[in-house]
Short mmCIF file of N, CA and C and ligand atoms in Angstrom, two decimals:
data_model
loop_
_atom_site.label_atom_id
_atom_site.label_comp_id
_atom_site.label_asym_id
_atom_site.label_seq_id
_atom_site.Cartn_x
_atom_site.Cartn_y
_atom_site.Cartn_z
N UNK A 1 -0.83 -3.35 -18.08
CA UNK A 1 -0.41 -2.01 -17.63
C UNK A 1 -0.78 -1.80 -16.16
N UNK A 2 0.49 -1.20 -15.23
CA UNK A 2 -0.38 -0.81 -14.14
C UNK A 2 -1.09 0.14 -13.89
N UNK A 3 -1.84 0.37 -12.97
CA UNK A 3 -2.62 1.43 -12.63
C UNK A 3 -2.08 1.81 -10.95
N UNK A 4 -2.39 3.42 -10.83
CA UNK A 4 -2.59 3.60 -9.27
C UNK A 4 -4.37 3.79 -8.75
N UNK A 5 -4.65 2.95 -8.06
CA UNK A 5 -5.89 2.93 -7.52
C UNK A 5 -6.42 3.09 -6.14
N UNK A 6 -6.98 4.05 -6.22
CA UNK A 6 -7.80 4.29 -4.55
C UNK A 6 -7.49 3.09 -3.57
N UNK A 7 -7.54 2.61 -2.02
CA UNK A 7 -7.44 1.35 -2.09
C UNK A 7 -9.36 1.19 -1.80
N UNK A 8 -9.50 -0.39 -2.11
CA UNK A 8 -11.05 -0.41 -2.18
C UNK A 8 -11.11 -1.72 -1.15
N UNK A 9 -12.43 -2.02 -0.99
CA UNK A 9 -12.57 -3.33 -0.13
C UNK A 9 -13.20 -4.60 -0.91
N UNK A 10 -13.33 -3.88 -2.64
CA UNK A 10 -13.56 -4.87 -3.63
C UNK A 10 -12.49 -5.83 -3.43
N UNK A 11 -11.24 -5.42 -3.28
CA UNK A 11 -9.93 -5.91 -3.54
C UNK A 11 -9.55 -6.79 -2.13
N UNK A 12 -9.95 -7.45 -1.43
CA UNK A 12 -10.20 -7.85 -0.02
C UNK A 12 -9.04 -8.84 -0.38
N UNK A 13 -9.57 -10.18 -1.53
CA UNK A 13 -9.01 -11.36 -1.40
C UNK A 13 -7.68 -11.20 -2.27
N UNK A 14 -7.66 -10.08 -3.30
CA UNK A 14 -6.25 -10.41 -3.78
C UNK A 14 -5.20 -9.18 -2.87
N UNK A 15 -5.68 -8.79 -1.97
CA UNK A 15 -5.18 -8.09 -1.26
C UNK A 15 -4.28 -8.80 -0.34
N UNK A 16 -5.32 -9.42 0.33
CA UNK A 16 -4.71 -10.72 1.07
C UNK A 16 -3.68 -11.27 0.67
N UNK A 17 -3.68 -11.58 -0.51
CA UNK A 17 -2.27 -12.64 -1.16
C UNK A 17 -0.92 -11.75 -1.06
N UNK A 18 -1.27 -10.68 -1.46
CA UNK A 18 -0.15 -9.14 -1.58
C UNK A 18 0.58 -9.59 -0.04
N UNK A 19 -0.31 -9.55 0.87
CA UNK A 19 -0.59 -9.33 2.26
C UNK A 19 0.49 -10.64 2.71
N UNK A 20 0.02 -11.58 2.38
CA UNK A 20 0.45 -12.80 2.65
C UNK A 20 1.85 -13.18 2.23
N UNK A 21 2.59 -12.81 0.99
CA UNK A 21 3.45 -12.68 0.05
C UNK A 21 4.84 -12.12 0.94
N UNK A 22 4.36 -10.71 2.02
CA UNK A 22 4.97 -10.25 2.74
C UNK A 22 5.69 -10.88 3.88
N UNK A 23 5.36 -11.61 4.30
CA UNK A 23 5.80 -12.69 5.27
C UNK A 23 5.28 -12.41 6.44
N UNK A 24 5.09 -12.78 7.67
CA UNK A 24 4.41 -12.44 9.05
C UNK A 24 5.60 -11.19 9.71
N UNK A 25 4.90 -10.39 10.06
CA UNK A 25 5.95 -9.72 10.82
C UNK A 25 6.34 -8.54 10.18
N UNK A 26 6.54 -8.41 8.59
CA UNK A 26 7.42 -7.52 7.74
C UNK A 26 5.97 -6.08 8.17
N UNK A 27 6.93 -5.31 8.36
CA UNK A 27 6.51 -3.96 7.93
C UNK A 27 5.74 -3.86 6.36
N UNK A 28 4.77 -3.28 5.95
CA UNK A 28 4.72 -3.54 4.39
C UNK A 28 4.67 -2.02 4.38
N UNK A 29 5.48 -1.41 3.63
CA UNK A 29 5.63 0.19 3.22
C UNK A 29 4.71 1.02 2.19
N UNK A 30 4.56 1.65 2.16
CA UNK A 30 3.81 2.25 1.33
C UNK A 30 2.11 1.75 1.27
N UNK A 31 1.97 0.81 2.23
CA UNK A 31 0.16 0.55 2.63
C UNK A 31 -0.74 1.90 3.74
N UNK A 32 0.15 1.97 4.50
CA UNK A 32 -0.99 2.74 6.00
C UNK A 32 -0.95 1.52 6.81
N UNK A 33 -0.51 0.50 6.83
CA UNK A 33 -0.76 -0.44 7.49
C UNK A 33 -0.32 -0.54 8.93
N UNK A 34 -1.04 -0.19 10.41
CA UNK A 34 -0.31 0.05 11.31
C UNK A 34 -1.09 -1.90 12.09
N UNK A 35 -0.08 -1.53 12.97
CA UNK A 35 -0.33 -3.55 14.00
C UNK A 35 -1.82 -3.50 14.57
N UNK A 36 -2.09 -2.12 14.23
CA UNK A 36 -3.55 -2.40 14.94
C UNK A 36 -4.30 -2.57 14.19
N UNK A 37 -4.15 -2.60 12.60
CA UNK A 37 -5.42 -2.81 11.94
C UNK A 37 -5.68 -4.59 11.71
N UNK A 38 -6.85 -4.85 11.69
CA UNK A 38 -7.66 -6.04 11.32
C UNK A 38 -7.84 -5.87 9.85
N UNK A 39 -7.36 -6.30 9.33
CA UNK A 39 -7.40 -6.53 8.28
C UNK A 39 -8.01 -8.13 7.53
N UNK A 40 -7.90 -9.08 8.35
CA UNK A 40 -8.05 -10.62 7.55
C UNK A 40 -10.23 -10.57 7.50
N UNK A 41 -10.53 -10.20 8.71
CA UNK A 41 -12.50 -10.05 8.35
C UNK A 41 -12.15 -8.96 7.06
N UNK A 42 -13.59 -9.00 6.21
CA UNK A 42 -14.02 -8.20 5.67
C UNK A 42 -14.82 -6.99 6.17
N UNK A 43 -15.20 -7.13 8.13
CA UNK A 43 -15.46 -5.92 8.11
C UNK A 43 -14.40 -4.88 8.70
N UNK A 44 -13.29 -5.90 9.03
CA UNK A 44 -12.28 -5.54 9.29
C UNK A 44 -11.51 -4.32 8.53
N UNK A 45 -11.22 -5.24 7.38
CA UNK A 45 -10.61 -4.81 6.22
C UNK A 45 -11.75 -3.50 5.55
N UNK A 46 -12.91 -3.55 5.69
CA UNK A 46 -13.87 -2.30 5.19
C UNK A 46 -13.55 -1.06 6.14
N UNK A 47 -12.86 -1.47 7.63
CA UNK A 47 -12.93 -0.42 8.44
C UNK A 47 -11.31 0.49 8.50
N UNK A 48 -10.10 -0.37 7.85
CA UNK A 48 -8.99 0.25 7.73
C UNK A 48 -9.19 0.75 5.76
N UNK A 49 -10.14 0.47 5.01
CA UNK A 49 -10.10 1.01 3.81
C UNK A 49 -10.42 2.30 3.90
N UNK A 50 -11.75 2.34 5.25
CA UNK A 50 -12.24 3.58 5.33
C UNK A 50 -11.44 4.69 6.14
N UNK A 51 -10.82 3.89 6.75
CA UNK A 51 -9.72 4.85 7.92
C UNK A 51 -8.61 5.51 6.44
N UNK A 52 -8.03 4.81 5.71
CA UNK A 52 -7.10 5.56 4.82
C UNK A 52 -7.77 6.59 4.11
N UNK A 53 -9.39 6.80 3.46
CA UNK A 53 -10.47 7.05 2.45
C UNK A 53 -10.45 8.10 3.28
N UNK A 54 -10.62 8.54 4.85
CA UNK A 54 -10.57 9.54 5.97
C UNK A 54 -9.63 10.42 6.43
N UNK A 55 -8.05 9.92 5.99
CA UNK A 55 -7.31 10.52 5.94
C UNK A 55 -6.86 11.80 5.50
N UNK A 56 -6.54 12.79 6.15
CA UNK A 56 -6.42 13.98 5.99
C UNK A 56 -5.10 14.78 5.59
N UNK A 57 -4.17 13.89 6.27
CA UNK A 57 -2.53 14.00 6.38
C UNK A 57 -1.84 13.18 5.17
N UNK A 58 -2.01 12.51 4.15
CA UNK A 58 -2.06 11.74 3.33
C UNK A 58 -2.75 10.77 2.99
N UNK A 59 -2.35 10.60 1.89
CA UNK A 59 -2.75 9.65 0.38
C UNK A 59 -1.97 8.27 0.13
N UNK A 60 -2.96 7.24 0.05
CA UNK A 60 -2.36 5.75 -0.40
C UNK A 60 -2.85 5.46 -1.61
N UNK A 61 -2.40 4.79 -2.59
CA UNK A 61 -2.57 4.07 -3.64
C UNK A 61 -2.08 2.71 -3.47
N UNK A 62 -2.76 2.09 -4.38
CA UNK A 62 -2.45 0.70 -4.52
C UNK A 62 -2.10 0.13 -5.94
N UNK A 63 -1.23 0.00 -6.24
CA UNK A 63 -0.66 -0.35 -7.35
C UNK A 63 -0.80 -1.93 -8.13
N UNK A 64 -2.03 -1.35 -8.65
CA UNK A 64 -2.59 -2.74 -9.26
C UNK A 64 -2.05 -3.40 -10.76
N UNK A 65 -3.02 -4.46 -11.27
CA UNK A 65 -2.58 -4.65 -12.56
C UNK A 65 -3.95 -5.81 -12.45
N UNK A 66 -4.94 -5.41 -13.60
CA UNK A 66 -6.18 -5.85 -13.14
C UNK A 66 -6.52 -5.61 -11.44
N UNK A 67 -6.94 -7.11 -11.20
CA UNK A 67 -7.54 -7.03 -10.23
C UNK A 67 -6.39 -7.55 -8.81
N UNK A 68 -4.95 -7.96 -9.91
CA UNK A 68 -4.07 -8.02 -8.79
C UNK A 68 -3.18 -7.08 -8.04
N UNK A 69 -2.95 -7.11 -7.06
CA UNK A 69 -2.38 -6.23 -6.05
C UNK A 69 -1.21 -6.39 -6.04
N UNK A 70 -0.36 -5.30 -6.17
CA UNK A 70 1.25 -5.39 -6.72
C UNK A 70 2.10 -4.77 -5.87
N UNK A 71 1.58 -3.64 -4.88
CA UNK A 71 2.02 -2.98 -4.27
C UNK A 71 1.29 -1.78 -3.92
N UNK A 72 1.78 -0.69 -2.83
CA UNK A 72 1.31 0.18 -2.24
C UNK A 72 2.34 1.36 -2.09
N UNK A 73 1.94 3.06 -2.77
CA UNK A 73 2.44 4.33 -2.13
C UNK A 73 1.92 5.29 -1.73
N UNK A 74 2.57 5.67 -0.67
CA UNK A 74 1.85 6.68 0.12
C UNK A 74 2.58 8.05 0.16
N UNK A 75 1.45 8.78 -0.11
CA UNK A 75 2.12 10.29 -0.12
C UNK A 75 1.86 11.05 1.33
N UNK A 76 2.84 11.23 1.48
CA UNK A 76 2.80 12.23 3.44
C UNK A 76 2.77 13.35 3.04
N UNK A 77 1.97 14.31 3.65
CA UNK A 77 1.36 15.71 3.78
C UNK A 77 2.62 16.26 4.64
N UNK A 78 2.41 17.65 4.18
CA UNK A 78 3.38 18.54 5.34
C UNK A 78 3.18 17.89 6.67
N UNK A 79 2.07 17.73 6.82
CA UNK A 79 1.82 17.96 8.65
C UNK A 79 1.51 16.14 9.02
N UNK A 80 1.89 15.59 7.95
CA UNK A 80 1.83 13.77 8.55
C UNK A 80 2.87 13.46 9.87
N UNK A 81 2.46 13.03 10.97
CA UNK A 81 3.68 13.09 11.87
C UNK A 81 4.57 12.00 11.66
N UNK A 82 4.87 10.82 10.14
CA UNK A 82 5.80 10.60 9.78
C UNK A 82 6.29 11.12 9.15
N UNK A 83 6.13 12.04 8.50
CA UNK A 83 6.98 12.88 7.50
C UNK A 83 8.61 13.45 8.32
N UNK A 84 8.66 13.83 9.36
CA UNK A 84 9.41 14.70 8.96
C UNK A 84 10.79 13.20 9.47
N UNK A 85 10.15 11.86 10.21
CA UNK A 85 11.22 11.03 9.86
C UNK A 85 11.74 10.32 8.97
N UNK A 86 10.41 9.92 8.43
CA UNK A 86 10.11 8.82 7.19
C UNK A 86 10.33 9.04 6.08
N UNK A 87 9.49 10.56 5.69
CA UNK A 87 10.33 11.47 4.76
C UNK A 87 8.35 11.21 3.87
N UNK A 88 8.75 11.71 2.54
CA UNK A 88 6.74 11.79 2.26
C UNK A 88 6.69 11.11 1.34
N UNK A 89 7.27 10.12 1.00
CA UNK A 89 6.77 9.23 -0.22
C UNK A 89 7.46 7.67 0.95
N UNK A 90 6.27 6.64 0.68
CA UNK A 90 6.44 5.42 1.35
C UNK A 90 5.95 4.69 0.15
N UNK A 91 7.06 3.37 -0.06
CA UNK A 91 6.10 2.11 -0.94
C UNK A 91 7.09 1.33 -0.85
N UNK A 92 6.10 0.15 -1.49
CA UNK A 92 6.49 -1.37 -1.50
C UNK A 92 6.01 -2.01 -2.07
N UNK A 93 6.83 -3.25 -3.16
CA UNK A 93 6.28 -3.82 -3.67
C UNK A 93 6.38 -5.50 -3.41
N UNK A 94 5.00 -6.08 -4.05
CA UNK A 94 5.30 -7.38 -3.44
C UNK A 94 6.42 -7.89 -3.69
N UNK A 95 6.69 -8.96 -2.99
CA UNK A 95 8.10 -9.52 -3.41
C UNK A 95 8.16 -9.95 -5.15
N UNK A 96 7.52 -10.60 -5.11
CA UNK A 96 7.39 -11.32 -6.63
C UNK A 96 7.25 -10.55 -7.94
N UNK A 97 7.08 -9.51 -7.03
CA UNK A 97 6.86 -8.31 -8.15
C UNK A 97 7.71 -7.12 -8.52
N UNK A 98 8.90 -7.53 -7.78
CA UNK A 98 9.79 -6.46 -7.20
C UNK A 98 10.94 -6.83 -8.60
N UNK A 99 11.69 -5.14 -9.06
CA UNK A 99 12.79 -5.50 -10.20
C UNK A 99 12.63 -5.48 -11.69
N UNK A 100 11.00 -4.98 -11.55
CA UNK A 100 10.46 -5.01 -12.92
C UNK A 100 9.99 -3.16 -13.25
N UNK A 101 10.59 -1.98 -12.11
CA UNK A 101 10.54 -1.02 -12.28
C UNK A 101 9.21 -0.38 -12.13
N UNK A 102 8.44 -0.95 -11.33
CA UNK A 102 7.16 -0.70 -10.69
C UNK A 102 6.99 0.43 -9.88
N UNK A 103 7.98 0.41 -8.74
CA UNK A 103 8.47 1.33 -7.75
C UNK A 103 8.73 3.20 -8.34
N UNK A 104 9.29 2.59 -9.63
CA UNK A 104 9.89 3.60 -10.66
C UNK A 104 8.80 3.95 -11.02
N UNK A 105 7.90 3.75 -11.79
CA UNK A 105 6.79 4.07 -12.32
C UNK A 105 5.99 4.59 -11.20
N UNK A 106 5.41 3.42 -10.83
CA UNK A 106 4.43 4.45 -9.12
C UNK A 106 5.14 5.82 -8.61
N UNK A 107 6.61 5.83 -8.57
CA UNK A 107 6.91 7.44 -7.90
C UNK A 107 6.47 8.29 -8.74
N UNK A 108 7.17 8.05 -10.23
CA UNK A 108 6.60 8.99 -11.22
C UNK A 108 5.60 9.82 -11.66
C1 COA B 1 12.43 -0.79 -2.67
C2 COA B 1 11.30 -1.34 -3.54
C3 COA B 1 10.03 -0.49 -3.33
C4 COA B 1 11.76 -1.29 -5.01
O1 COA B 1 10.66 -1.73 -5.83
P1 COA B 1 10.93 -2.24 -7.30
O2 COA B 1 9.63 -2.14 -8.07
O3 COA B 1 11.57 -3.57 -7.25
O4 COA B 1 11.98 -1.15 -7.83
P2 COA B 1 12.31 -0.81 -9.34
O5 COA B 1 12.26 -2.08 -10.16
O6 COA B 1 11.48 0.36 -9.81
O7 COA B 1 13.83 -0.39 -9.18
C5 COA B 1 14.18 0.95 -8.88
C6 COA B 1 15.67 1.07 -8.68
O8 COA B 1 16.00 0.64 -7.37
C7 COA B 1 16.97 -0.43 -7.41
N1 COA B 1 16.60 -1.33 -6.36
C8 COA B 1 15.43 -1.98 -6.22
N2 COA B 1 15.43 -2.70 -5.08
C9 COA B 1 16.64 -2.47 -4.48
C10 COA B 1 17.24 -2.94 -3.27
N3 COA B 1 16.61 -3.77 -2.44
N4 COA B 1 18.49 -2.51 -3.00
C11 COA B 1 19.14 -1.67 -3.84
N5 COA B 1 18.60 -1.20 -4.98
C12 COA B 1 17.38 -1.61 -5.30
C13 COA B 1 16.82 -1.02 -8.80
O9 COA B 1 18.01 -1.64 -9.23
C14 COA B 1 16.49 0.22 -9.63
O10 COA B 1 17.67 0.93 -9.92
P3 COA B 1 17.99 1.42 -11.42
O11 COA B 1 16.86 2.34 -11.80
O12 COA B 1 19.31 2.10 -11.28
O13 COA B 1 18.02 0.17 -12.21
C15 COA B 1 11.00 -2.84 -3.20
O14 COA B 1 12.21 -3.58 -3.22
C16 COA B 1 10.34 -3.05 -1.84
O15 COA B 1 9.11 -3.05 -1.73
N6 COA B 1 11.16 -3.20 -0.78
C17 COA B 1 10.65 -3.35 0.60
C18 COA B 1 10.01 -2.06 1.09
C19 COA B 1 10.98 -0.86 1.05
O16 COA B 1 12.16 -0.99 1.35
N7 COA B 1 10.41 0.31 0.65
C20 COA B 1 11.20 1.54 0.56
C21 COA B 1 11.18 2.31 1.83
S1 COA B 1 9.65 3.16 2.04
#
């Protein structure tokens, strides 16, 4: 069963694979993930968990299943300054994981 889960920095290494899965370059939607975060250190990755955990303008989840990482949605606040292009719901799922109605479920 999946779950939506806080994102954590327990989740570092199967995060990575999620991460990796994406290909170099791809936008990944529904993370928070902007070009400036460091993400591959672990204190890296502890310092963009805490930047989303800080967030005021929206909410990320991570769409797990155990301890694997399946995908990511993000909910935009009135006042997120992507909202009014992006629109307030962002996600994505890994590739491999994509078609099995995940996307469907996480909006829900
Ligand atoms: C779009 C995305 C989130 C769908 O995830 P998913 O878990 O595979 O979607 P689901 O299995 O829940 O399918 C939902 C519906 O969308 C359709 N769908 C899924 N991917 C699609 C695609 N690439 N093109 C057209 N329709 C698509 C499915 O057929 C399904 O329609 P149905 O309910 O009529 O059968 C996933 O393909 C993805 O991560 N894409 C890259 C990121 C992206 O484009 N995010 C959306 C913008 S924020």
């Amino acid at each position: 069963m999946p779950e939506l889960i806080a994102p954590t920095e327990r989740l570092h290494a199967s995060w990575l694979q999620c991460h990796a899965e994406w290909g170099a370059g791809l936008h990944e939607d529904g993370f928070g993930l902007l070009a400036t975060d460091e993400v591959d250190s672990p204190a890296g990755f502890q310092t963009w968990v805490a930047r989303l955990a800080n967030e005021s303008d929206g909410t990320c989840w991570w769409i797990v299943e155990g301890d694997r990482v399946l995908g990511g949605i993000a909910l935009r606040h009135q006042n997120h300054e992507l909202a009014p292009r992006a629109g307030h719901i962002g996600y994505g799922i890994r590739p491999s994981s994509r078609g099995q109605g995940l996307a469907t479920w996480a909006l829900g």
